[in-house]
Short mmCIF file of C-alpha atoms in Angstrom, two decimals:
data_model
loop_
_atom_site.label_atom_id
_atom_site.label_comp_id
_atom_site.label_asym_id
_atom_site.label_seq_id
_atom_site.Cartn_x
_atom_site.Cartn_y
_atom_site.Cartn_z
CA UNK A 1 -2.43 -12.29 -24.06
CA UNK A 2 -4.04 -10.95 -20.89
CA UNK A 3 -1.98 -11.54 -17.78
CA UNK A 4 -3.47 -14.04 -15.30
CA UNK A 5 -2.28 -11.75 -12.46
CA UNK A 6 -5.14 -10.28 -10.41
CA UNK A 7 -5.17 -7.47 -7.87
CA UNK A 8 -5.23 -8.74 -4.29
CA UNK A 9 -8.06 -6.30 -3.57
CA UNK A 10 -10.27 -8.29 -5.96
CA UNK A 11 -10.21 -11.16 -3.42
CA UNK A 12 -11.21 -9.64 -0.04
CA UNK A 13 -10.79 -12.93 1.89
CA UNK A 14 -7.26 -13.51 0.68
CA UNK A 15 -6.43 -9.84 1.20
CA UNK A 16 -7.57 -10.05 4.83
CA UNK A 17 -5.63 -13.30 5.33
CA UNK A 18 -2.44 -11.79 3.94
CA UNK A 19 -2.96 -8.54 5.89
CA UNK A 20 -3.34 -10.43 9.18
CA UNK A 21 -0.19 -12.40 8.45
CA UNK A 22 1.62 -9.15 7.64
CA UNK A 23 0.65 -7.76 11.06
CA UNK A 24 1.83 -10.98 12.71
CA UNK A 25 5.19 -11.00 10.88
CA UNK A 26 5.91 -7.28 11.11
CA UNK A 27 6.56 -4.79 13.90
CA UNK A 28 4.05 -2.38 12.32
CA UNK A 29 1.68 -2.15 15.27
CA UNK A 30 4.52 -2.16 17.84
CA UNK A 31 6.10 0.83 16.04
CA UNK A 32 2.78 2.69 15.96
CA UNK A 33 2.12 1.86 19.62
CA UNK A 34 5.50 3.25 20.58
CA UNK A 35 4.71 6.48 18.74
CA UNK A 36 1.29 6.71 20.45
CA UNK A 37 2.90 6.18 23.86
CA UNK A 38 5.82 8.56 23.39
CA UNK A 39 4.86 11.28 20.94
CA UNK A 40 1.08 11.38 20.68
CA UNK A 41 0.56 13.04 24.11
CA UNK A 42 2.53 16.08 22.84
CA UNK A 43 0.66 16.08 19.52
CA UNK A 44 -2.76 16.25 21.24
CA UNK A 45 -1.61 18.48 24.11
CA UNK A 46 -3.80 21.43 23.10
CA UNK A 47 -6.48 19.98 20.79
CA UNK A 48 -9.16 19.95 23.52
CA UNK A 49 -8.27 23.02 25.56
CA UNK A 50 -11.32 24.47 27.36
CA UNK A 51 -13.71 22.13 25.53
CA UNK A 52 -16.52 20.13 27.13
CA UNK A 53 -16.63 17.74 24.14
CA UNK A 54 -13.68 16.65 21.99
CA UNK A 55 -14.52 15.54 18.45
CA UNK A 56 -12.26 12.82 16.99
CA UNK A 57 -12.59 11.53 13.41
CA UNK A 58 -11.00 8.24 12.39
CA UNK A 59 -10.69 7.91 8.61
CA UNK A 60 -10.24 4.24 7.69
CA UNK A 61 -10.42 3.07 11.31
CA UNK A 62 -10.19 -0.64 10.45
CA UNK A 63 -10.76 -2.93 13.42
CA UNK A 64 -10.11 -0.13 15.91
CA UNK A 65 -6.90 -1.34 17.54
CA UNK A 66 -5.01 1.94 17.03
CA UNK A 67 -8.17 4.02 17.48
CA UNK A 68 -8.68 2.78 21.02
CA UNK A 69 -5.05 3.49 21.88
CA UNK A 70 -5.45 7.04 20.54
CA UNK A 71 -8.66 7.50 22.54
CA UNK A 72 -6.93 6.33 25.72
CA UNK A 73 -4.31 9.07 25.22
CA UNK A 74 -7.01 11.71 24.64
CA UNK A 75 -8.78 10.49 27.80
CA UNK A 76 -5.54 10.68 29.80
CA UNK A 77 -4.88 14.23 28.61
CA UNK A 78 -8.49 15.42 29.15
CA UNK A 79 -9.90 13.27 31.99
CA UNK A 80 -13.68 13.15 32.21
CA UNK A 81 -14.29 15.17 29.04
CA UNK A 82 -16.87 13.70 26.63
CA UNK A 83 -15.28 12.35 23.45
CA UNK A 84 -17.31 12.05 20.28
CA UNK A 85 -15.48 9.46 18.16
CA UNK A 86 -16.74 8.97 14.60
CA UNK A 87 -15.30 6.29 12.33
CA UNK A 88 -15.27 6.12 8.53
CA UNK A 89 -14.64 2.50 7.44
CA UNK A 90 -15.93 0.82 4.25
CA UNK A 91 -15.52 -2.80 5.45
CA UNK A 92 -18.47 -4.29 7.37
CA UNK A 93 -16.16 -7.03 8.66
CA UNK A 94 -13.72 -4.49 10.12
CA UNK A 95 -16.56 -2.46 11.69
CA UNK A 96 -17.96 -5.53 13.41
CA UNK A 97 -14.47 -6.36 14.78
CA UNK A 98 -14.16 -2.75 15.95
CA UNK A 99 -17.52 -2.99 17.78
CA UNK A 100 -16.43 -6.26 19.45
CA UNK A 101 -13.22 -4.58 20.58
CA UNK A 102 -15.18 -1.66 22.06
CA UNK A 103 -17.52 -4.08 23.88
CA UNK A 104 -14.50 -5.78 25.47
CA UNK A 105 -12.78 -2.57 26.54
CA UNK A 106 -13.52 -0.92 29.88
CA UNK A 107 -13.16 2.82 30.65
CA UNK A 108 -14.94 3.98 27.51
CA UNK A 109 -17.90 5.46 29.40
CA UNK A 110 -17.18 9.00 28.25
CA UNK A 111 -16.67 8.02 24.58
CA UNK A 112 -19.57 8.09 22.13
CA UNK A 113 -18.97 5.94 19.02
CA UNK A 114 -20.54 6.41 15.58
CA UNK A 115 -19.55 4.25 12.61
CA UNK A 116 -20.07 5.23 8.98
CA UNK A 117 -19.80 2.29 6.57
CA UNK A 118 -18.36 4.28 3.68
CA UNK A 119 -15.12 5.36 2.04
CA UNK A 120 -13.47 8.71 2.73
CA UNK A 121 -14.72 9.92 -0.66
CA UNK A 122 -18.30 8.78 0.06
CA UNK A 123 -18.20 10.56 3.41
CA UNK A 124 -16.95 13.76 1.78
CA UNK A 125 -19.63 13.56 -0.97
CA UNK A 126 -22.39 12.95 1.60
CA UNK A 127 -21.27 15.87 3.80
CA UNK A 128 -21.18 18.19 0.78
CA UNK A 129 -24.60 16.99 -0.42
CA UNK A 130 -26.05 17.53 3.07
CA UNK A 131 -24.22 20.89 3.20
CA UNK A 132 -22.57 19.88 6.48
CA UNK A 133 -19.11 20.88 7.53
CA UNK A 134 -18.63 19.52 11.02
CA UNK A 135 -15.34 20.57 12.60
CA UNK A 136 -12.97 18.17 14.35
CA UNK A 137 -10.36 18.54 17.10
CA UNK A 138 -8.33 15.54 15.98
CA UNK A 139 -8.47 13.62 12.69
CA UNK A 140 -6.31 10.59 11.95
CA UNK A 141 -5.75 8.62 8.76
CA UNK A 142 -3.65 5.54 9.46
CA UNK A 143 -2.45 3.49 6.47
CA UNK A 144 -5.44 4.51 4.35
CA UNK A 145 -4.29 7.09 1.77
CA UNK A 146 -3.37 4.27 -0.65
CA UNK A 147 -7.10 3.71 -1.16
CA UNK A 148 -8.17 7.18 -2.27
CA UNK A 149 -8.25 8.33 -5.89
CA UNK A 150 -6.97 11.87 -5.30
CA UNK A 151 -4.51 12.08 -2.40
CA UNK A 152 -3.94 15.89 -2.42
CA UNK A 153 -7.69 16.61 -2.61
CA UNK A 154 -8.46 14.15 0.22
CA UNK A 155 -5.78 15.64 2.48
CA UNK A 156 -7.00 19.18 1.71
CA UNK A 157 -10.64 18.27 2.41
CA UNK A 158 -10.01 16.65 5.81
CA UNK A 159 -7.56 19.39 6.77
CA UNK A 160 -10.33 21.93 6.06
CA UNK A 161 -12.44 20.25 8.77
CA UNK A 162 -9.95 21.01 11.58
CA UNK A 163 -10.83 23.26 14.50
CA UNK A 164 -8.43 26.17 15.19
CA UNK A 165 -6.41 24.02 17.66
CA UNK A 166 -6.98 20.75 15.80
CA UNK A 167 -4.42 18.34 14.32
CA UNK A 168 -4.47 15.93 11.38
CA UNK A 169 -2.31 12.83 11.83
CA UNK A 170 -1.35 10.71 8.80
CA UNK A 171 0.63 7.45 8.92
CA UNK A 172 1.97 5.87 5.72
CA UNK A 173 4.87 3.67 4.69
CA UNK A 174 8.07 5.71 4.74
CA UNK A 175 9.67 7.12 1.61
CA UNK A 176 12.81 5.37 2.88
CA UNK A 177 11.17 1.94 3.21
CA UNK A 178 11.47 -1.22 1.13
CA UNK A 179 7.94 -0.52 -0.14
CA UNK A 180 9.14 2.62 -1.90
CA UNK A 181 11.99 0.69 -3.59
CA UNK A 182 9.62 -2.10 -4.63
CA UNK A 183 6.94 0.24 -6.00
CA UNK A 184 9.37 2.42 -7.94
CA UNK A 185 10.95 -0.58 -9.67
CA UNK A 186 8.03 -3.00 -10.06
CA UNK A 187 4.83 -1.07 -9.42
CA UNK A 188 3.99 -0.92 -13.11
CA UNK A 189 4.27 -4.75 -13.36
CA UNK A 190 1.72 -5.41 -10.61
CA UNK A 191 -2.01 -5.69 -11.45
CA UNK A 192 -2.98 -2.67 -9.41
CA UNK A 193 -6.64 -1.75 -9.87
CA UNK A 194 -8.33 1.63 -9.48
CA UNK A 195 -8.75 1.00 -5.77
CA UNK A 196 -5.16 1.54 -4.81
CA UNK A 197 -2.29 3.95 -5.38
CA UNK A 198 1.36 3.90 -4.41
CA UNK A 199 1.92 6.75 -2.00
CA UNK A 200 4.51 7.06 0.77
CA UNK A 201 5.44 9.66 3.38
CA UNK A 202 8.06 10.82 0.84
CA UNK A 203 5.26 12.12 -1.42
CA UNK A 204 3.51 14.16 1.26
CA UNK A 205 5.86 17.18 1.78
CA UNK A 206 5.44 18.28 -1.85
CA UNK A 207 1.64 18.04 -1.54
CA UNK A 208 1.60 19.89 1.80
CA UNK A 209 4.12 22.55 0.75
CA UNK A 210 2.13 23.38 -2.37
CA UNK A 211 -1.00 23.75 -0.20
CA UNK A 212 0.99 25.99 2.17
CA UNK A 213 0.38 23.72 5.18
CA UNK A 214 2.55 23.48 8.30
CA UNK A 215 3.52 19.98 9.40
CA UNK A 216 5.98 17.81 11.31
CA UNK A 217 7.48 14.54 10.06
CA UNK A 218 8.52 11.52 12.13
CA UNK A 219 10.22 8.32 10.94
CA UNK A 220 9.24 5.07 12.72
CA UNK A 221 11.56 2.08 12.33
CA UNK A 222 9.73 -1.17 11.53
CA UNK A 223 10.50 -4.47 9.79
CA UNK A 224 8.74 -7.57 8.50
CA UNK A 225 10.17 -11.08 8.57
CA UNK A 226 9.89 -12.32 4.96
CA UNK A 227 12.20 -15.35 5.33
CA UNK A 228 9.33 -17.71 4.43
CA UNK A 229 8.96 -15.98 1.02
CA UNK A 230 12.17 -17.73 -0.06
CA UNK A 231 10.95 -21.23 0.85
CA UNK A 232 9.35 -22.72 -2.27
CA UNK A 233 5.73 -23.73 -1.65
CA UNK A 234 5.58 -22.19 1.86
CA UNK A 235 1.95 -21.09 2.46
CA UNK A 236 2.88 -18.11 4.65
CA UNK A 237 5.59 -17.09 2.22
CA UNK A 238 3.09 -17.11 -0.66
CA UNK A 239 0.61 -14.99 1.31
CA UNK A 240 3.30 -12.45 2.22
CA UNK A 241 4.39 -12.25 -1.43
CA UNK A 242 0.75 -11.56 -2.32
CA UNK A 243 0.72 -8.73 0.21
CA UNK A 244 4.03 -7.28 -0.99
CA UNK A 245 2.91 -7.26 -4.63
CA UNK A 246 -0.85 -6.64 -4.09
CA UNK A 247 -1.36 -9.71 -6.31
CA UNK A 248 -3.50 -12.83 -5.78
CA UNK A 249 -1.27 -15.96 -5.88
CA UNK A 250 1.72 -13.94 -7.14
CA UNK A 251 4.15 -16.86 -7.00
CA UNK A 252 1.85 -18.96 -9.22
CA UNK A 253 0.58 -16.31 -11.68
CA UNK A 254 3.54 -13.94 -12.19
CA UNK A 255 5.70 -14.40 -15.31
CA UNK A 256 8.80 -16.42 -14.23
CA UNK A 257 11.17 -13.60 -15.17
CA UNK A 258 9.27 -11.04 -13.04
CA UNK A 259 9.14 -13.45 -10.11
CA UNK A 260 12.87 -14.12 -10.38
CA UNK A 261 13.76 -10.40 -10.51
CA UNK A 262 11.44 -9.55 -7.63
CA UNK A 263 12.84 -12.30 -5.38
CA UNK A 264 16.35 -10.97 -6.05
CA UNK A 265 15.25 -7.41 -5.34
CA UNK A 266 13.66 -8.42 -2.04
CA UNK A 267 17.06 -9.60 -0.77
CA UNK A 268 18.88 -6.39 -1.67
CA UNK A 269 19.78 -3.70 0.90
CA UNK A 270 17.25 -1.27 -0.65
CA UNK A 271 14.47 -3.62 0.49
CA UNK A 272 15.74 -5.84 3.28
CA UNK A 273 18.59 -6.81 5.56
CA UNK A 274 19.83 -10.21 6.65
CA UNK A 275 19.92 -10.59 10.41
CA UNK A 276 20.40 -13.79 12.44
CA UNK A 277 19.61 -15.92 9.38
CA UNK A 278 16.38 -14.02 8.70
CA UNK A 279 15.45 -11.74 5.82
CA UNK A 280 13.89 -8.62 7.36
CA UNK A 281 12.02 -6.32 4.97
CA UNK A 282 12.30 -2.57 5.69
CA UNK A 283 8.75 -1.69 6.76
CA UNK A 284 9.57 1.81 8.14
CA UNK A 285 6.65 4.17 8.59
CA UNK A 286 6.34 7.91 8.17
CA UNK A 287 4.11 9.97 10.46
CA UNK A 288 2.96 13.42 9.37
CA UNK A 289 1.22 15.74 11.83
CA UNK A 290 -0.47 18.66 10.08
CA UNK A 291 -1.38 21.90 11.84
CA UNK A 292 -4.70 23.69 11.23
#
């Protein structure tokens, strides 16, 4: 009998709802912000040396929250220099939120924005068809490699677009996070469709080493409060479970045995810790900065 479980990506509205709740319940963006404040200035210290225009490519830019923080750091390092910021993002909803955010942000006078409503693969195919190979000073791919079919090929392609001083920044869930534990044990039980793959920062060194690329790794501590997942019938808890398992209505459609095992797993030290009466899921992130 076919399983009633459906991939969360097959229901874009519910996916967006669960994703927003995830951001609200986790320290994901705080962790990234801290990295952008503390480490990013060193990462971009030489990407725009002696340039009158700095080209930045955002792959999977989403609603632009992190993009604008990155741009502010580039502006601070290279005051007054023109920045050409191009964004690859397949979701029209996210692009319109990004445009709203830009409209509400001051000090962007020297930044030129271009949005491409397409996936990373569509962008690559279009560039190859048009025989274009534009070079970039800084490329970033934040939490997007899960949505490409061929991770090594995608990383190699965008790395090939770097200028001689350029940098490629990738952020993914850490190989030491609760996500890794969950995926290794239960990934094959979830209704993952072709749109998504389980990849963590733990998978990247092998890919980069075999391509002979130089890189630096950073680990960013982060957690997500999943206490509500253990309250039967709690709406937020159900949405977070959907996000954790990439499954629409997981608590209602999963076989009882799978649900029971997963709920137990989520409480274990490999996934979470108990602190002040809360269950905090290990949402650590890995940052990889790749040299040209």
